[in-house]
mmCIF file of C-alpha atoms and ligand atoms in Angstrom:
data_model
loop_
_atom_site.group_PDB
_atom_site.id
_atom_site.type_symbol
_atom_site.label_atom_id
_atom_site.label_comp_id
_atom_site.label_asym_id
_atom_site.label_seq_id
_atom_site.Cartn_x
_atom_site.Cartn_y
_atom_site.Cartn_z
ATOM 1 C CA UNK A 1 0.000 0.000 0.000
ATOM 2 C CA UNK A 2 1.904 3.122 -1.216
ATOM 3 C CA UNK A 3 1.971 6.056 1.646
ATOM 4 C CA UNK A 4 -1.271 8.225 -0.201
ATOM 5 C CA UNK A 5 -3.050 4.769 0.040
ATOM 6 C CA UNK A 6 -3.002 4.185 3.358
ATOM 7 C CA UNK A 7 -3.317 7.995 4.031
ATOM 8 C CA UNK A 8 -7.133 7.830 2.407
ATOM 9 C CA UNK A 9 -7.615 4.507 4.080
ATOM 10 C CA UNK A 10 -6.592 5.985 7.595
ATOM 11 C CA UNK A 11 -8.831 9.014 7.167
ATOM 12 C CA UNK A 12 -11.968 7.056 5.953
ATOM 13 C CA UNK A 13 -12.122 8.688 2.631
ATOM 14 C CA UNK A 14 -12.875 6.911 -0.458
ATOM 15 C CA UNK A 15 -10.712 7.230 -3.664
ATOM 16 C CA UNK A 16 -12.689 7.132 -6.889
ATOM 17 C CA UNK A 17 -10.735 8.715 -10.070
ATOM 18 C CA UNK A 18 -10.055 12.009 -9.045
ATOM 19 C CA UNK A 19 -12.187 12.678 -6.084
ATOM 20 C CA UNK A 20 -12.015 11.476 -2.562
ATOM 21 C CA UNK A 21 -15.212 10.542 -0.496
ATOM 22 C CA UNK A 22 -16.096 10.125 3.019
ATOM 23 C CA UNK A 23 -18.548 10.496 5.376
ATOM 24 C CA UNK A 24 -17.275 13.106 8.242
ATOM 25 C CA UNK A 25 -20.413 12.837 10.483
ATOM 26 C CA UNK A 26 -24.114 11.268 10.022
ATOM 27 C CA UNK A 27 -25.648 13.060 7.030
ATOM 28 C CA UNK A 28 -22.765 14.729 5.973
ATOM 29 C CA UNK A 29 -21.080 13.379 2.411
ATOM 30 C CA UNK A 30 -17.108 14.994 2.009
ATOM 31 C CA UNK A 31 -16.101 14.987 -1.339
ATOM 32 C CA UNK A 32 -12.323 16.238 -1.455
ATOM 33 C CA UNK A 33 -11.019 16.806 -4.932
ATOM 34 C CA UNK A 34 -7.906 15.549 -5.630
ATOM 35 C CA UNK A 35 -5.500 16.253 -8.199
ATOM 36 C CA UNK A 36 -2.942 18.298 -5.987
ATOM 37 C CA UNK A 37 0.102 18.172 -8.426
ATOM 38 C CA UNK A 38 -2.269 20.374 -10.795
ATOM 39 C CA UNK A 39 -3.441 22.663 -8.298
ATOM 40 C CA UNK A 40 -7.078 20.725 -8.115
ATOM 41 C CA UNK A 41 -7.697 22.143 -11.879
ATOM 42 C CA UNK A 42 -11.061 21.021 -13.370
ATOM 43 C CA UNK A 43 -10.000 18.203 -15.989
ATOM 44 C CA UNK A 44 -13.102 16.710 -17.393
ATOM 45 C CA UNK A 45 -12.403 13.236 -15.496
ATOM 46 C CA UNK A 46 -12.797 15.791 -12.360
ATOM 47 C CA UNK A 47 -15.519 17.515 -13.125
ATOM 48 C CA UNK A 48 -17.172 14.590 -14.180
ATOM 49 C CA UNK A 49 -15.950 12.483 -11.024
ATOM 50 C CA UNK A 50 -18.123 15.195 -8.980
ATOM 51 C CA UNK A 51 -21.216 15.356 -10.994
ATOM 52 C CA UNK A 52 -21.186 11.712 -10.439
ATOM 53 C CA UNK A 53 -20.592 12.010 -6.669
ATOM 54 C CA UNK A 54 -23.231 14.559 -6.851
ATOM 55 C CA UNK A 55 -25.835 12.073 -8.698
ATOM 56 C CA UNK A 56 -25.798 9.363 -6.276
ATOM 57 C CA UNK A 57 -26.045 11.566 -3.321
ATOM 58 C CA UNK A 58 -28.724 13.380 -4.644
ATOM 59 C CA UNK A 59 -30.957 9.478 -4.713
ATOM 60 C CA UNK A 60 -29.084 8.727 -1.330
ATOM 61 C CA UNK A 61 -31.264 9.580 1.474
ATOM 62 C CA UNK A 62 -28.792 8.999 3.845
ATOM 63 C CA UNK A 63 -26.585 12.236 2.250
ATOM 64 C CA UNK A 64 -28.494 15.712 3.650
ATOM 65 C CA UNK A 65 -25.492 17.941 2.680
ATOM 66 C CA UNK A 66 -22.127 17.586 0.502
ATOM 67 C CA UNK A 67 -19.277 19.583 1.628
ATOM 68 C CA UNK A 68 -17.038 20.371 -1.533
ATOM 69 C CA UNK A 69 -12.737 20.908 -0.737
ATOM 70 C CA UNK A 70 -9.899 21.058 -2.013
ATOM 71 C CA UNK A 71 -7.086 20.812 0.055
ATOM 72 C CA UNK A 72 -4.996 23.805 1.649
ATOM 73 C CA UNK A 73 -2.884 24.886 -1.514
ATOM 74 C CA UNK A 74 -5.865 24.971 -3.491
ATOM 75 C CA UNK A 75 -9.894 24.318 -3.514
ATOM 76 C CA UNK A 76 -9.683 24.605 -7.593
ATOM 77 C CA UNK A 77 -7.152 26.469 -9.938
ATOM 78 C CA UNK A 78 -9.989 26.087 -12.775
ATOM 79 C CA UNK A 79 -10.411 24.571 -16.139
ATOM 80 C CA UNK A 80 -7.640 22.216 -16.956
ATOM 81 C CA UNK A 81 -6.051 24.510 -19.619
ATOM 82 C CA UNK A 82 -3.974 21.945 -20.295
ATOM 83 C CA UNK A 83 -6.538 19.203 -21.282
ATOM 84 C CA UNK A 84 -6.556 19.080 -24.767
ATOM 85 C CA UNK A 85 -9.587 18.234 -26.734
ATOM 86 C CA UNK A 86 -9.332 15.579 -29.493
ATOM 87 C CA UNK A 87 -12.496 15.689 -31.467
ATOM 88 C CA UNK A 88 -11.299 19.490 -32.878
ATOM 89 C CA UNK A 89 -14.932 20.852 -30.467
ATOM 90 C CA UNK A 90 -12.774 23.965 -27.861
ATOM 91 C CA UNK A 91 -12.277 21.941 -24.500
ATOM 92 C CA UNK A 92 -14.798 25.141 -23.144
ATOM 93 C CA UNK A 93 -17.834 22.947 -25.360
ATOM 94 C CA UNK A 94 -17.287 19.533 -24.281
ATOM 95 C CA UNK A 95 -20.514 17.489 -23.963
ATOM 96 C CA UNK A 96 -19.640 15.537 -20.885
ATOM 97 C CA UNK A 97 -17.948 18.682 -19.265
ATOM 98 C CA UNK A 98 -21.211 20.933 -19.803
ATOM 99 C CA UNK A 99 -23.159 17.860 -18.298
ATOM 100 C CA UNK A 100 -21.252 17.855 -15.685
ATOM 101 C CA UNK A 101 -21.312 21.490 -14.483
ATOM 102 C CA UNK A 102 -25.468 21.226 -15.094
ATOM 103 C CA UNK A 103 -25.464 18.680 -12.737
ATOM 104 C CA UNK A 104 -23.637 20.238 -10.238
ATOM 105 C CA UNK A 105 -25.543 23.639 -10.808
ATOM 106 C CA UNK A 106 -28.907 21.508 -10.505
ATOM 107 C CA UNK A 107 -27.558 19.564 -7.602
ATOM 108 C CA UNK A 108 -30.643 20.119 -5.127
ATOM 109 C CA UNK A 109 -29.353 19.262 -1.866
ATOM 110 C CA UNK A 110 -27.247 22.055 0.082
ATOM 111 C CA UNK A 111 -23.835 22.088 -0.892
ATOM 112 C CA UNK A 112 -20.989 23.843 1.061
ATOM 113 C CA UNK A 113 -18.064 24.945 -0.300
ATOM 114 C CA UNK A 114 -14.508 24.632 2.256
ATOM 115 C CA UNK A 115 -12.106 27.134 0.464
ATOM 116 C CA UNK A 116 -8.499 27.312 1.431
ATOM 117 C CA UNK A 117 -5.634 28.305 -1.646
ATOM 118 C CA UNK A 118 -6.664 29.477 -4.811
ATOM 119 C CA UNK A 119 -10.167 28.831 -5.783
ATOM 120 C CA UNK A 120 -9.825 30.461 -9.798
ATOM 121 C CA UNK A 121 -11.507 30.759 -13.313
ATOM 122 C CA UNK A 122 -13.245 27.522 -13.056
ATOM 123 C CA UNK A 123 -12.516 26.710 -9.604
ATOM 124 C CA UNK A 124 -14.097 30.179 -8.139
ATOM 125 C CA UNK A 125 -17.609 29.246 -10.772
ATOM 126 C CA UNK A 126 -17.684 26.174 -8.603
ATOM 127 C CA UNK A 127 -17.983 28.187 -5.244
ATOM 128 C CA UNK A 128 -20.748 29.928 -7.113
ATOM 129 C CA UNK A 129 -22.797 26.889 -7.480
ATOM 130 C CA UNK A 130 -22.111 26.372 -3.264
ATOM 131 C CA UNK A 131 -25.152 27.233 -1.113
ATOM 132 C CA UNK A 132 -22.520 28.318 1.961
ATOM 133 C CA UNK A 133 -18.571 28.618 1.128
ATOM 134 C CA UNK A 134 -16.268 28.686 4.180
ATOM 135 C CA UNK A 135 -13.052 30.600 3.348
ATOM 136 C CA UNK A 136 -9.950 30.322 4.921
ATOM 137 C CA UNK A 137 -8.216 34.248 5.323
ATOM 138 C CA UNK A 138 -5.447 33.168 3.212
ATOM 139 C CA UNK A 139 -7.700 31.607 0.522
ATOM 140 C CA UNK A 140 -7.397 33.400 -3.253
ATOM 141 C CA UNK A 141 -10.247 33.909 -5.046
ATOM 142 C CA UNK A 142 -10.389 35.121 -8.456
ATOM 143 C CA UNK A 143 -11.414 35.279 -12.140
ATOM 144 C CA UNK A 144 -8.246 35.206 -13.909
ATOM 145 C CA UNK A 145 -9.611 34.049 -17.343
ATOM 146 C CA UNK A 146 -8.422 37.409 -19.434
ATOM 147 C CA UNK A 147 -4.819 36.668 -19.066
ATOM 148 C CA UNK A 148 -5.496 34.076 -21.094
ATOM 149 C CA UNK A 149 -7.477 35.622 -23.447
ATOM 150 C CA UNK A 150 -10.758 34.243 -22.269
ATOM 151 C CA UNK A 151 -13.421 35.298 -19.915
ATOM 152 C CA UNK A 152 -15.210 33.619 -16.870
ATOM 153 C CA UNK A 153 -17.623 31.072 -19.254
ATOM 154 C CA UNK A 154 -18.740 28.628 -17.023
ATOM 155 C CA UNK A 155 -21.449 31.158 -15.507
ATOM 156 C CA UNK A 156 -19.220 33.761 -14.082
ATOM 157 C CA UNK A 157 -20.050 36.354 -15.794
ATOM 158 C CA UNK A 158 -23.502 36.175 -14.459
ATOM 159 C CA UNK A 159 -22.648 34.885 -11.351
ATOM 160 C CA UNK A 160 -20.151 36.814 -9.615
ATOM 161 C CA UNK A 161 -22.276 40.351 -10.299
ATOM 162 C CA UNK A 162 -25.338 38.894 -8.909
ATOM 163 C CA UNK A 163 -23.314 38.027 -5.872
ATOM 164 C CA UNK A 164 -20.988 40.981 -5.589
ATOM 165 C CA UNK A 165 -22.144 43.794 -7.509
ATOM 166 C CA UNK A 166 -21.421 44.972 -11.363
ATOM 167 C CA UNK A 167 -18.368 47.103 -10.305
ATOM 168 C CA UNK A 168 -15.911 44.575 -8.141
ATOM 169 C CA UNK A 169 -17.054 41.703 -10.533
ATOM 170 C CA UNK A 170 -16.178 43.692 -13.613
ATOM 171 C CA UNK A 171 -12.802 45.026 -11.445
ATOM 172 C CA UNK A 172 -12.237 40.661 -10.485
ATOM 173 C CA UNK A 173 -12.853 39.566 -14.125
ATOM 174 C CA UNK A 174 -11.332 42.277 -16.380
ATOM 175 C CA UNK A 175 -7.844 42.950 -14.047
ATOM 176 C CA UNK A 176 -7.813 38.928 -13.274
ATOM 177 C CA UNK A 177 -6.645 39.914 -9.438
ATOM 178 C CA UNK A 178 -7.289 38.378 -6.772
ATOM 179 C CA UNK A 179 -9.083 38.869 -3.338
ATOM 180 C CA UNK A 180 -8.278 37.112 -0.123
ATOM 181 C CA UNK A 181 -11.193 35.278 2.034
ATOM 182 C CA UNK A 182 -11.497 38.120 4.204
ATOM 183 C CA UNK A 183 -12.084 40.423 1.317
ATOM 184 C CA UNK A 184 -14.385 37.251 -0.606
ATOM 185 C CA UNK A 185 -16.334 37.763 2.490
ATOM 186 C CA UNK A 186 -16.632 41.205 3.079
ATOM 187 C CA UNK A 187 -17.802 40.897 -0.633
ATOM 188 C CA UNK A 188 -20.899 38.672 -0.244
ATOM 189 C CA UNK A 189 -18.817 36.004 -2.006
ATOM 190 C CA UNK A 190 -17.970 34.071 0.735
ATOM 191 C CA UNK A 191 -20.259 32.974 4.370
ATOM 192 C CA UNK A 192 -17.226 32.757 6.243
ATOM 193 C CA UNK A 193 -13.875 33.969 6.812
ATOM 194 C CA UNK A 194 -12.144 31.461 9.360
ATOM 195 C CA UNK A 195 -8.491 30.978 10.385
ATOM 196 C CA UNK A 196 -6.324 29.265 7.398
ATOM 197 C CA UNK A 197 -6.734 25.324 7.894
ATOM 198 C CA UNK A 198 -10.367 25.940 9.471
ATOM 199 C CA UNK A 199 -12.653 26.120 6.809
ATOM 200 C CA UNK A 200 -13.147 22.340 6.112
ATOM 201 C CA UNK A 201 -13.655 21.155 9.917
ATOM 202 C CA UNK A 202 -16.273 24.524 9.973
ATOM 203 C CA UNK A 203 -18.100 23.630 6.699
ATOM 204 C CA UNK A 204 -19.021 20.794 8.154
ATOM 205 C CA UNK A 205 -20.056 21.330 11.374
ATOM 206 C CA UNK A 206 -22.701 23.630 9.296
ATOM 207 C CA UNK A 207 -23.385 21.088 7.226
ATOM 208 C CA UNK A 208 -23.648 18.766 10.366
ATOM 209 C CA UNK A 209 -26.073 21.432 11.522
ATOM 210 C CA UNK A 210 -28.478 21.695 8.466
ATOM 211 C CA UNK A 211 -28.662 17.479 8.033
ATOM 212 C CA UNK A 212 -30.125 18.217 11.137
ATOM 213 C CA UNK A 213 -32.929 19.936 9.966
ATOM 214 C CA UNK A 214 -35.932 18.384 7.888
ATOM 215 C CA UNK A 215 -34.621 17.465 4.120
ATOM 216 C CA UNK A 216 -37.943 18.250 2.923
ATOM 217 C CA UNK A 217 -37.908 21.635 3.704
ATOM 218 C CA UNK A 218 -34.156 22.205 3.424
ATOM 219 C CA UNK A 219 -34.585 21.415 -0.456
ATOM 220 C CA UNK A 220 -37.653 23.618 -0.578
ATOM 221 C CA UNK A 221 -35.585 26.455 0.457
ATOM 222 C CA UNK A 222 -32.800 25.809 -1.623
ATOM 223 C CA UNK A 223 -35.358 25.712 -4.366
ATOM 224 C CA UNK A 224 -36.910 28.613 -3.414
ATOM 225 C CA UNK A 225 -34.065 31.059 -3.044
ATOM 226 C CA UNK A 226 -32.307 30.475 -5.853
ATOM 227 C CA UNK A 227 -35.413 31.404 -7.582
ATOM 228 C CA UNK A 228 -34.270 34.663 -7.366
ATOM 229 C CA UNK A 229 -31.104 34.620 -10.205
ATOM 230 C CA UNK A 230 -34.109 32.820 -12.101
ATOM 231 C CA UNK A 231 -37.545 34.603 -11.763
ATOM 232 C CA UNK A 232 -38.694 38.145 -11.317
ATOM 233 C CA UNK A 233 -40.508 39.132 -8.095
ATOM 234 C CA UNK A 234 -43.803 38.796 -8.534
ATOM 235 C CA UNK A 235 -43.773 35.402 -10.458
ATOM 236 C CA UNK A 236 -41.250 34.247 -7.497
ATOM 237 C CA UNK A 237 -43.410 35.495 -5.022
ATOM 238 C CA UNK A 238 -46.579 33.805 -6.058
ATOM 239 C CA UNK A 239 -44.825 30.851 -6.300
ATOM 240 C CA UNK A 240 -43.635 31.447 -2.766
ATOM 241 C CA UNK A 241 -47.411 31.836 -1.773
ATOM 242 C CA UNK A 242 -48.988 28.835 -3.110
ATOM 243 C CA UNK A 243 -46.855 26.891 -0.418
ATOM 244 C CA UNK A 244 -48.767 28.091 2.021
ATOM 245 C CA UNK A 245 -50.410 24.833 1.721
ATOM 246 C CA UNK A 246 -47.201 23.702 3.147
ATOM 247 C CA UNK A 247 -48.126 20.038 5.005
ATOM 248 C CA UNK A 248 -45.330 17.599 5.861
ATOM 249 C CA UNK A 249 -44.888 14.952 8.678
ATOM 250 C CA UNK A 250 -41.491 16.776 9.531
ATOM 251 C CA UNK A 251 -43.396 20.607 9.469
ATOM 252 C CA UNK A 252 -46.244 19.060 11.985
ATOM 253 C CA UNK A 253 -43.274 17.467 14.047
ATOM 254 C CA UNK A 254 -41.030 21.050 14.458
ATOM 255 C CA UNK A 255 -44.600 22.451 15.777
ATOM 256 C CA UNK A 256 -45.093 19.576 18.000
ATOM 257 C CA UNK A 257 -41.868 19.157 19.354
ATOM 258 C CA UNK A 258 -41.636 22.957 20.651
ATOM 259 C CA UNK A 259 -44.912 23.103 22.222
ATOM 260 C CA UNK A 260 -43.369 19.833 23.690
ATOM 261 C CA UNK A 261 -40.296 21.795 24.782
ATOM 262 C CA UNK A 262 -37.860 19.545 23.079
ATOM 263 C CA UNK A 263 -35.369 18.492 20.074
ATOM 264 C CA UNK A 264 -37.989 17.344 16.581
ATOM 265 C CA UNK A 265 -36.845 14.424 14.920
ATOM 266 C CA UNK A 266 -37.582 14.883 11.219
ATOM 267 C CA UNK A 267 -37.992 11.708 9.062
ATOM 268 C CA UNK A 268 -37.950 13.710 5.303
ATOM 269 C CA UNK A 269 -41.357 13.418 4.775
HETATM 270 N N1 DAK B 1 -4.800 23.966 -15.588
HETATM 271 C C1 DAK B 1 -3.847 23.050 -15.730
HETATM 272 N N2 DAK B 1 -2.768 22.950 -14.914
HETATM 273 C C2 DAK B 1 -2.682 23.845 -13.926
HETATM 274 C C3 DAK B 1 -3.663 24.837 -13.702
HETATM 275 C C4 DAK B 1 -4.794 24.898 -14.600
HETATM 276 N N3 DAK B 1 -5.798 25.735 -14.463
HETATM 277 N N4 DAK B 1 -3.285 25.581 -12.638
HETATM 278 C C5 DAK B 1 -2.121 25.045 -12.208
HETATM 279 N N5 DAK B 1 -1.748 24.013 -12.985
HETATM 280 C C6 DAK B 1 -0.555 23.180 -12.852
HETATM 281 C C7 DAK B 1 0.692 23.946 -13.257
HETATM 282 O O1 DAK B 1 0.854 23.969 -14.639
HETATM 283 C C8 DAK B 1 1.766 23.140 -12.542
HETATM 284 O O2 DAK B 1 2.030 21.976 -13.279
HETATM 285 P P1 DAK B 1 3.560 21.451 -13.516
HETATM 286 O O3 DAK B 1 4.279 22.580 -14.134
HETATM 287 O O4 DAK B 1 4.036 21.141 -12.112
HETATM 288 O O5 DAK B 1 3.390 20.259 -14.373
HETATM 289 C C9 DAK B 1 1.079 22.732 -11.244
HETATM 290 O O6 DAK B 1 -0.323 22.852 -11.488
HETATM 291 C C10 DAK B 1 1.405 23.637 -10.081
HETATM 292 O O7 DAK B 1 1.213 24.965 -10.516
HETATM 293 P P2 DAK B 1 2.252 26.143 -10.173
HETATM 294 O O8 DAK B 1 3.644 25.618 -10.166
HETATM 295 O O9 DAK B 1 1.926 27.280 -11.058
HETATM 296 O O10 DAK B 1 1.841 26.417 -8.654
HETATM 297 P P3 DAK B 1 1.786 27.778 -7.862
HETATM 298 O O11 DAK B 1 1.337 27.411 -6.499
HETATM 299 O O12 DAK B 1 3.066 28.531 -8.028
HETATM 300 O O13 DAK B 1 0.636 28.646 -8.591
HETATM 301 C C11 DAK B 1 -1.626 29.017 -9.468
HETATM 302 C C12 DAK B 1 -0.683 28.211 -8.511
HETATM 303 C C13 DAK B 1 -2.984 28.367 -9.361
HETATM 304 C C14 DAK B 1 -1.691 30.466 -9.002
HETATM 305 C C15 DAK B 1 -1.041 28.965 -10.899
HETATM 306 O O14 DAK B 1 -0.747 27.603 -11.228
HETATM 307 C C16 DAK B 1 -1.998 29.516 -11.918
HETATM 308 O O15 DAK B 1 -2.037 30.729 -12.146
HETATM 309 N N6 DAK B 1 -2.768 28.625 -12.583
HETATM 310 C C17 DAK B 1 -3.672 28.998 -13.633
HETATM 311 C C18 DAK B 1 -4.943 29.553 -13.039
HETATM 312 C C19 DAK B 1 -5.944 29.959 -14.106
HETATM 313 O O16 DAK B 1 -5.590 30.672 -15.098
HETATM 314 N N7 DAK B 1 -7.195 29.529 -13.974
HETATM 315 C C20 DAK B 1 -8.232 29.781 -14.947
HETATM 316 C C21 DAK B 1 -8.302 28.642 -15.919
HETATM 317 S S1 DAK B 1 -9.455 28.951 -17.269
HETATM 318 C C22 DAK B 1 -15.300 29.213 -21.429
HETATM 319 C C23 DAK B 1 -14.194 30.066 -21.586
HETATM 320 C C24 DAK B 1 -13.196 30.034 -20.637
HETATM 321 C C25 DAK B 1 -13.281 29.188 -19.559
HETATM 322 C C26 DAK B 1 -14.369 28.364 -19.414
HETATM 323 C C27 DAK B 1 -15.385 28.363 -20.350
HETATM 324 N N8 DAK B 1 -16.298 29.274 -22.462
HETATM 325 C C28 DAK B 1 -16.117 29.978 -23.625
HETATM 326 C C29 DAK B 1 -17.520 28.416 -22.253
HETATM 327 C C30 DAK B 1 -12.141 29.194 -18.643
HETATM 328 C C31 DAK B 1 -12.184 28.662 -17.487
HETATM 329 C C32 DAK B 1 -10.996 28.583 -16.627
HETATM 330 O O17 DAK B 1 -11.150 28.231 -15.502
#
């Protein structure tokens, strides 16, 4: 058993292709991507290694969160530039690389995001598809596509200014800078700012937290607030109304259990 081997066995996690998996607490499903030599960039064997992580815990319902890492030199440098396509199609258009980010983008469970290193290009898209993202201080976020000639395509663009206004997303993506995961919080861009090395054992003690709550309603809310990059108001908030026929076994338990003065068990339906 070589020394990375027994390092993945001794930790629990899972090796499959590029990604490792574990299981850091009841509810909670760690996938840590792994490709360290290349800075964790998003090769299509990657990519497609999450979205397939990503698929089973989706029908799993044993998984109530996914925490998302890299590991502490970087969560993702981005597109593999160096993956070179060989059906003449620009790596960008890849089939089974668009399928993959789709998946991840339509992923409906909550999914954290524990940043420390450089999360870029591709790699800071990817904290844009996170619910929460945990940043370590010394984490380096940025958009660094235009020193390469190309520009933030795998929803940056859209992203980042709906998350951190038109002005510092146009200053991120046009300059290519960075910001630090103080700043990425300050920004909106980012939950959490913790100490460097912290943001992976705090990630999932949220996530702990929320596979606590009922899934039903956890996935309603995911559902519901990203409604707003995809709906205007009044369509989103007539959608929000007709829940108020909102009936679950879970919602009757949370009533129950605090006129009963104690913890609800929810049971996802
Ligand atoms: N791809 C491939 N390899 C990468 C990589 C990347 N993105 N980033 C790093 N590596 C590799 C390096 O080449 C190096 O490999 P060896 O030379 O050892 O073989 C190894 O990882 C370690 O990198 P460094 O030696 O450079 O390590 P440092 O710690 O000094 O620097 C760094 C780390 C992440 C700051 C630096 O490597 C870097 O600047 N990397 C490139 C980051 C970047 O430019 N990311 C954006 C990628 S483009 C679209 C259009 C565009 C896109 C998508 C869609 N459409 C039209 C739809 C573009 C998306 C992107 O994400």
């Amino acid at each position: 058993m070589d020394t990375h081997t027994a390092d993945t066995a001794a930790s629990g996690e899972a090796a499959m292709g590029d990604i490792l998996q574990s299981t850091p607490c009841e509810g909670v499903l760690l996938i840590r991507m792994n490709r360290p030599a290349a800075r964790n960039a998003l090769s299509i064997r990657l990519l497609g290694g999450i979205a397939g992580a990503l698929r089973a815990a989706q029908s799993d319902p044993g998984v109530r969160a996914v925490v998302l890492a890299g590991d502490d030199k970087a969560f993702s440098a981005g597109a593999d530039i160096k993956e070179m396509p060989d059906n003449g199609i620009p790596m960008w258009g890849q089939k089974e690389r668009l399928l993959a980010w789709k998946t991840i983008e339509r992923f409906p469970k909550p999914l954290l995001a524990a940043v420390e290193g450089y999360a870029l290009g591709g790699g800071c898209e990817l904290t844009l598809l996170c619910d929460i993202v945990i940043a370590g201080e010394a984490a380096r976020f940025g958009q660094p596509e235009v020193r390469i000639g190309a520009f933030p395509g795998d929803g940056g663009t859209q992203r980042l200014p709906r998350v951190i206004g038109k002005s510092r997303a146009m200053w991120m993506i046009m300059t290519g800078n960075f910001i630090d995961g103080r700043k990425a919080c300050e920004w909106g861009l980012a939950t959490e700012a913790v100490a460097p090395g912290q943001a992976l054992p705090r990630a999932c003690e949220i996530a702990r937290e929320i596979a606590g709550m009922s899934p039903i309603a956890i996935e309603m809310i995911k559902q519901e607030v990203l409604m707003t990059d995809s709906k205007p108001l009044d369509e989103s908030l007539s959608l929000e109304r007709k829940l108020l026929l909102w009936q679950t076994e879970d919602h009757d338990e949370g009533i129950a259990a605090f006129m009963e003065k104690r913890k609800p068990v929810f049971k996802g339906r």
